[in-house]
Short mmCIF file of C-alpha atoms in Angstrom, two decimals:
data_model
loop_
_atom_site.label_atom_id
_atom_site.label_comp_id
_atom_site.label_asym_id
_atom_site.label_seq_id
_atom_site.Cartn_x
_atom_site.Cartn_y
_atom_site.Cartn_z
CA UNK A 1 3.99 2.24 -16.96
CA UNK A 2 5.91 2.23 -13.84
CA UNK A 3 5.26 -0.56 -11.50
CA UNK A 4 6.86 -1.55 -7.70
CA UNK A 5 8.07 -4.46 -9.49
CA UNK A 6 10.11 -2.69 -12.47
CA UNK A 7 11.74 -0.12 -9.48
CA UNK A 8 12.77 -2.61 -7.39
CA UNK A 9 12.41 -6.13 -9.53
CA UNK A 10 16.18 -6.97 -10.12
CA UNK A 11 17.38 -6.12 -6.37
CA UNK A 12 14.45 -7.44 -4.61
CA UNK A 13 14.08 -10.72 -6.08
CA UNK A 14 17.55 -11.55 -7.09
CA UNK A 15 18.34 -13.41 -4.09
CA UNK A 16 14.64 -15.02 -4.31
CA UNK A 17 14.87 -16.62 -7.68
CA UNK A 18 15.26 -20.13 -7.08
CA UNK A 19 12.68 -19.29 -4.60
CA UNK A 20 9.93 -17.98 -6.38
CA UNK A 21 10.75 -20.62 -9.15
CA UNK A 22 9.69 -23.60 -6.77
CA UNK A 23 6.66 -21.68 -6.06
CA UNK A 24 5.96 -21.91 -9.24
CA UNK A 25 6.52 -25.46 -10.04
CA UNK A 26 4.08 -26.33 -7.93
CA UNK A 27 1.61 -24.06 -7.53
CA UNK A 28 -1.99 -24.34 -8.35
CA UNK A 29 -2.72 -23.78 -11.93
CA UNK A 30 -5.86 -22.34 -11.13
CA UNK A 31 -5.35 -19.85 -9.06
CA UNK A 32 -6.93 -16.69 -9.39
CA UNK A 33 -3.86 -13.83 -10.86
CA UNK A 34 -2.92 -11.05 -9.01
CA UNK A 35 -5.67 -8.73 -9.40
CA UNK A 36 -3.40 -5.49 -10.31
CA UNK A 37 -2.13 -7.20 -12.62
CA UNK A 38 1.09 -5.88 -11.43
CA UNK A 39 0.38 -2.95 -13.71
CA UNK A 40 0.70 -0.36 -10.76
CA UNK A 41 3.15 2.16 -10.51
CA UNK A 42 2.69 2.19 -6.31
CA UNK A 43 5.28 1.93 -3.78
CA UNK A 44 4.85 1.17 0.18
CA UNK A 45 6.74 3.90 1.75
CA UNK A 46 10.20 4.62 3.10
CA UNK A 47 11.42 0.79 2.51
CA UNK A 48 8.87 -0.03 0.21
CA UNK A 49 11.10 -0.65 -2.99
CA UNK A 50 12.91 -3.73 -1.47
CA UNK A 51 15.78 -5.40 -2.89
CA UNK A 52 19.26 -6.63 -1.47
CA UNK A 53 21.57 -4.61 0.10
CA UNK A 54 23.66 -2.04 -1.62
CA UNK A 55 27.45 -2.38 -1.27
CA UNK A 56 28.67 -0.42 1.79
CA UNK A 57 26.04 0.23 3.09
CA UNK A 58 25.63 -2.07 6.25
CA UNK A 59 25.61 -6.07 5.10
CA UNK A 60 24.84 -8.30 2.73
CA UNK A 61 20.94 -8.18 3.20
CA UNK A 62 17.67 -7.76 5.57
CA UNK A 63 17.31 -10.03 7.97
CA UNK A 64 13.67 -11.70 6.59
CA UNK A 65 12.80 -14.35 4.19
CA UNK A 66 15.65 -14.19 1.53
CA UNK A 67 17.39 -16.75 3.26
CA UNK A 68 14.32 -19.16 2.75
CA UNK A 69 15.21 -20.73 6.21
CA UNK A 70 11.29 -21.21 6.68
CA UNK A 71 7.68 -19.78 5.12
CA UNK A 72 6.38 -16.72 5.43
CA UNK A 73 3.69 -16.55 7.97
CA UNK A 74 1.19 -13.54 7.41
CA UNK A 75 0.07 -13.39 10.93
CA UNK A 76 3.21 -11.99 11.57
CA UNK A 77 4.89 -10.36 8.59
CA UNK A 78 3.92 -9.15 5.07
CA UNK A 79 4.70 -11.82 2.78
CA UNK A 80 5.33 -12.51 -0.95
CA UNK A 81 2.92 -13.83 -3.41
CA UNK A 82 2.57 -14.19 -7.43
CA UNK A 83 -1.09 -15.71 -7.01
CA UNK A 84 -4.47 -14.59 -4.98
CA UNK A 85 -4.24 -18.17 -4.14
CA UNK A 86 -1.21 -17.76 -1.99
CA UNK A 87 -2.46 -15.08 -0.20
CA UNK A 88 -4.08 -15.44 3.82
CA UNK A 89 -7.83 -14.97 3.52
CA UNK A 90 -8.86 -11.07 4.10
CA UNK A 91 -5.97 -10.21 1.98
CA UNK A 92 -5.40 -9.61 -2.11
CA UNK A 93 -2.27 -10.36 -3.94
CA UNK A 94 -2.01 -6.17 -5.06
CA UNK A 95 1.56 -6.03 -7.19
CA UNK A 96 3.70 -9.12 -5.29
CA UNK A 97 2.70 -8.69 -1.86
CA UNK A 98 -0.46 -9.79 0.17
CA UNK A 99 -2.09 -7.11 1.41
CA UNK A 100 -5.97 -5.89 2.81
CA UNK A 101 -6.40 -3.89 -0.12
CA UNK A 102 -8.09 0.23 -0.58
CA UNK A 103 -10.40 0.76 -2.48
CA UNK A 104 -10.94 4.38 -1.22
CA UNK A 105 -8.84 6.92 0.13
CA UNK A 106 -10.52 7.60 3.46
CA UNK A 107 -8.83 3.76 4.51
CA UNK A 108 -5.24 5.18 3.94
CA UNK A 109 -5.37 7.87 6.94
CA UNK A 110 -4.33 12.06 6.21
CA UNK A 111 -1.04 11.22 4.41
CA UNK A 112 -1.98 8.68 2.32
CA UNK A 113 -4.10 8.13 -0.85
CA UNK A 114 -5.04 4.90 -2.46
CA UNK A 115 -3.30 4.17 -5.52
CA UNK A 116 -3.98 0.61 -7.27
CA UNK A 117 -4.53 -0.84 -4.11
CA UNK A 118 -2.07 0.17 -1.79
CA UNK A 119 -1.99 3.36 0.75
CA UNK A 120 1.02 5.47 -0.36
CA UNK A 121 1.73 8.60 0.40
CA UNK A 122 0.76 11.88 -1.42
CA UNK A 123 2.71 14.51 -2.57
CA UNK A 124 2.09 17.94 -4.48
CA UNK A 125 4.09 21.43 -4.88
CA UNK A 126 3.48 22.12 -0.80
CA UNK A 127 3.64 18.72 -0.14
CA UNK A 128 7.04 16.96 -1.66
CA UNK A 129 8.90 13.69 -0.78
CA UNK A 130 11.57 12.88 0.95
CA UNK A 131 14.97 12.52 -0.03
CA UNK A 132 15.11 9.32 -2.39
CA UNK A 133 11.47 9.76 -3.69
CA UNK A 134 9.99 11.80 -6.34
CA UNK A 135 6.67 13.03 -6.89
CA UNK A 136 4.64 10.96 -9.73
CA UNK A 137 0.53 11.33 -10.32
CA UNK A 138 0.59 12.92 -6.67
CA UNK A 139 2.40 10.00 -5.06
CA UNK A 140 5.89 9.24 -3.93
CA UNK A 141 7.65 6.47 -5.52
CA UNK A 142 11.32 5.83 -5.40
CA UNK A 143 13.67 7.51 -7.42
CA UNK A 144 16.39 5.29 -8.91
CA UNK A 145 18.43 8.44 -9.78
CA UNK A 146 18.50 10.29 -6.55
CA UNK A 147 19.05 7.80 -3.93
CA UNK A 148 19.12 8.15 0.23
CA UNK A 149 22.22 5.44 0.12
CA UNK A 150 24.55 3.06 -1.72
CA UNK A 151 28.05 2.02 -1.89
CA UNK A 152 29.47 5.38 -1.38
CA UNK A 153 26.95 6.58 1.22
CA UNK A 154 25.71 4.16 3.49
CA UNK A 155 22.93 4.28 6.33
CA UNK A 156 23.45 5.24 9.94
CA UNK A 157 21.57 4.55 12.64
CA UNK A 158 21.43 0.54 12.14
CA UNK A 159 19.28 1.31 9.26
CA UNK A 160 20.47 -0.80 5.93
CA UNK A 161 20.32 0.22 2.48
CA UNK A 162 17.83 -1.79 0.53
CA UNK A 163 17.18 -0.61 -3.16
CA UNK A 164 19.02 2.84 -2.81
CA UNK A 165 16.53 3.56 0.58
CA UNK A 166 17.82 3.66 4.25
CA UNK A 167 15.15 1.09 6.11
CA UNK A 168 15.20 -1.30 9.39
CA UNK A 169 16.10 -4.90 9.30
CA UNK A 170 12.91 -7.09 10.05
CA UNK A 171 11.74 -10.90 10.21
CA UNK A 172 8.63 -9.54 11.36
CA UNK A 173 6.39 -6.91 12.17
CA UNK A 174 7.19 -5.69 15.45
CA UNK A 175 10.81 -5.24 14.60
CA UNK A 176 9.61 -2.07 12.72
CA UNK A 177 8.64 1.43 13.68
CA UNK A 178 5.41 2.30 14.14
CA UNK A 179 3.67 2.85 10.81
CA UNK A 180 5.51 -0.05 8.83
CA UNK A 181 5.57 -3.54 8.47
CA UNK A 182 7.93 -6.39 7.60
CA UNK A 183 8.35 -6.72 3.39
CA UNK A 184 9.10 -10.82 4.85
CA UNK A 185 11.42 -11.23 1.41
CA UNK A 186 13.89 -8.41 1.31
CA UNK A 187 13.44 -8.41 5.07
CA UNK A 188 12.97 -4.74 5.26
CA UNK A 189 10.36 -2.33 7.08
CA UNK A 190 8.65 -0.56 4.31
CA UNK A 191 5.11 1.64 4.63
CA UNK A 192 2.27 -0.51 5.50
CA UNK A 193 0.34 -0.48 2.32
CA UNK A 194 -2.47 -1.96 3.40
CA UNK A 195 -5.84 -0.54 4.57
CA UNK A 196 -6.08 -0.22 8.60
CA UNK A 197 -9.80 -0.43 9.65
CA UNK A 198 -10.55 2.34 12.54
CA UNK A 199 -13.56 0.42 14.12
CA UNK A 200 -15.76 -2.43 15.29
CA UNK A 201 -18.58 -0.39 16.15
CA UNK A 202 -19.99 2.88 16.55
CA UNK A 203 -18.84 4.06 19.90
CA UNK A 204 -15.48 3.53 18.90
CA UNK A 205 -16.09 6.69 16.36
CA UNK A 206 -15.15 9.73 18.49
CA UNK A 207 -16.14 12.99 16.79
CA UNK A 208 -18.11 16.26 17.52
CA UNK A 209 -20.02 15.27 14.01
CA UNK A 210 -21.65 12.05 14.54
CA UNK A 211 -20.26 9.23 12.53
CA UNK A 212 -21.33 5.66 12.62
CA UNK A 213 -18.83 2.53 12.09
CA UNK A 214 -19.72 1.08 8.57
CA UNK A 215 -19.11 -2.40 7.47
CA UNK A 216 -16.24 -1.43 6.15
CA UNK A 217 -14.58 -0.90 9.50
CA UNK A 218 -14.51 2.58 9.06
CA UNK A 219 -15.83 5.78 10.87
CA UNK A 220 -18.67 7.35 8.34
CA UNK A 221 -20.11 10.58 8.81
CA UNK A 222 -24.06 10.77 9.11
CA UNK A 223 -26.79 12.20 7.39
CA UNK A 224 -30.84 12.17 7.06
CA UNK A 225 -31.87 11.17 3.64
CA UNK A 226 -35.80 11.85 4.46
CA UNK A 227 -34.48 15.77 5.15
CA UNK A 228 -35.55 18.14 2.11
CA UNK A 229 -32.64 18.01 0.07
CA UNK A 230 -31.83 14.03 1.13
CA UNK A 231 -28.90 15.07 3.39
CA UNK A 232 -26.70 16.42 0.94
CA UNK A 233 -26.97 20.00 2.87
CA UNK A 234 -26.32 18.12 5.70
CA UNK A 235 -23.34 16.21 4.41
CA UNK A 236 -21.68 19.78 2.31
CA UNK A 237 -22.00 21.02 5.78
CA UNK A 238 -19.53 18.67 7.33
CA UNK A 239 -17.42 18.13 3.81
CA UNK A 240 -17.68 20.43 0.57
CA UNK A 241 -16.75 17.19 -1.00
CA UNK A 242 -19.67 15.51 -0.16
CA UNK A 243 -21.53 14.92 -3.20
CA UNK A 244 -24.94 12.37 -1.65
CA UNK A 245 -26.08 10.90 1.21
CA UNK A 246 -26.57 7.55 0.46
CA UNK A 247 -28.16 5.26 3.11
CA UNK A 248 -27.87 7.34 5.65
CA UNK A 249 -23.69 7.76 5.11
CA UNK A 250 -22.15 11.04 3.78
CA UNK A 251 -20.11 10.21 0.38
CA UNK A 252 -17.95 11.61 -1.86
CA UNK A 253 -18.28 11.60 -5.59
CA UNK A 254 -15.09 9.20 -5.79
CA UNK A 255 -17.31 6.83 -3.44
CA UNK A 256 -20.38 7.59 -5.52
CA UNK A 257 -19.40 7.12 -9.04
CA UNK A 258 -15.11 5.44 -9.03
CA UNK A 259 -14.24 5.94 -12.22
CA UNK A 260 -11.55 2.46 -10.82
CA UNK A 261 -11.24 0.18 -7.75
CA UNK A 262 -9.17 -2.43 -7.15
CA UNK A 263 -11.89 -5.00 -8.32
CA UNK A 264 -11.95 -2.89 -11.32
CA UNK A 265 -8.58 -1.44 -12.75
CA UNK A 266 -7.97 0.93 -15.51
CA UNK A 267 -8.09 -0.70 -18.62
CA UNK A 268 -5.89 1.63 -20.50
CA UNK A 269 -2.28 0.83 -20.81
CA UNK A 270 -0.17 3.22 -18.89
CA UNK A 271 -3.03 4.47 -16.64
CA UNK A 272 -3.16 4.04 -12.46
CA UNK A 273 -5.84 4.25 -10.31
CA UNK A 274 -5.05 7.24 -7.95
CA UNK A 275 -7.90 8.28 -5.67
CA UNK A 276 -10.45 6.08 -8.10
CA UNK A 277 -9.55 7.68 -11.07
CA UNK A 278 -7.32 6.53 -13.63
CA UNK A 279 -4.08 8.99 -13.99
#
């Protein structure tokens, strides 16, 4: 199975070894693993496959945490982790980097599906990825083969080349563009993987179909489960996809029945959970 960590695990961590092996020496024995397992095949976007800096192609490295010169600090930047236990609360350890998990696809936004966790971007025949990508199970993941940059064709723009992709130096979040965050140990902007809650409460949920803010943070459609048919008319009205109204919130049969979550992965070898089923 592909994983984020077998794409990018020799560049990315090389410089972090010693690192990561102090981490280790004295972490907590207890702590909980990495929920994923690192068994997903994911990747976070247009830097999201971190690593050092390719030859040529603009330095010798981001400008985050490689250099070790202090800790991570999540408030600010997406940092590293091998355990749940390192992670800030509200956030998972999902395949070496501590994020606010999906669990659905809805929390990823129009581009994005969840896939083992993480929001990455879709892709299909109309649909393909962008130069240095290639289209796997519907999602874009980097492609060692083809790609943006290396030692015979670096970035422009300022951008450097980190794992054969053309991304933004960062220490932190705000140094990236909008839509990305700071991958704190290869000091790249990559996708933000994580899920982005929408709203506090309801009248933050503009729509011409009313919607109500869930506990989930996010903007739910509504329906009348005493109505004849329980609201499923009502909810195929707004959504084909709709499959039940359940509690008075349109859902679709992924939200009904997931045949995976991140709580619960696939259990078969080789299989990712894409959309909550396992591909």
């Amino acid at each position: 199975m592909l994983t984020r960590s077998t794409l990018r695990n020799t560049l990315r961590f090389a410089p972090l070894f010693a690192l990561l092996g102090a981490w280790a020496a004295c972490g907590d024995p207890e702590a909980t693993p990495d929920v994923t397992g690192g068994g997903s095949m994911t990747s976070t976007g247009t830097g999201g496959d971190s690593s050092t800096t390719s030859s040529g192609s603009g330095g010798a490295g981001g400008a985050g945490g490689a250099g070790g010169a202090s800790p991570c600090d999540s408030a600010t930047a997406t940092c590293p982790c091998k355990l749940q236990g390192e992670c800030a609360e509200g956030t998972l350890c999902v395949d070496g980097l501590c994020i606010t998990p999906c669990d659905f696809s809805y929390q990823c936004g129009g581009d994005k599906v969840c896939a083992n966790g993480e929001c990455v971007t879709k892709c299909d025949g109309a649909f393909p990825c962008e130069d240095g990508y290639k289209c796997t199970k519907g999602i874009c993941i980097p492609d060692p083969a083809n790609p943006q940059c290396g030692a015979g064709a670096p970035c422009t723009g300022g951008e450097i080349c980190v794992g054969g992709l053309c991304t933004t130096a960062c220490s932190k979040n705000a140094d990236c563009p909008e839509g990305e965050v700071c991958d704190w140990s290869s000091g790249s902007c990559i996708q933000n993987p994580s899920a982005q809650p929408v709203c506090t409460m309801t009248s933050e949920c503009q729509s011409a179909t009313p919607q109500v803010c869930g506990q989930d943070g996010f903007c739910h459609f509504v329906c009348d489960p005493a109505s004849a048919d329980m609201g499923v008319g009502q909810c195929k009205a707004i959504d084909n996809r709709f499959v039940k109204c359940d509690n008075g919130i349109c859902k679709t049969q992924e939200e009904v029945s997931p045949e995976c979550t991140t709580q619960n992965p696939c259990k078969d070898v080789g299989k990712d959970c894409i959309s909550n089923k396992c591909i």
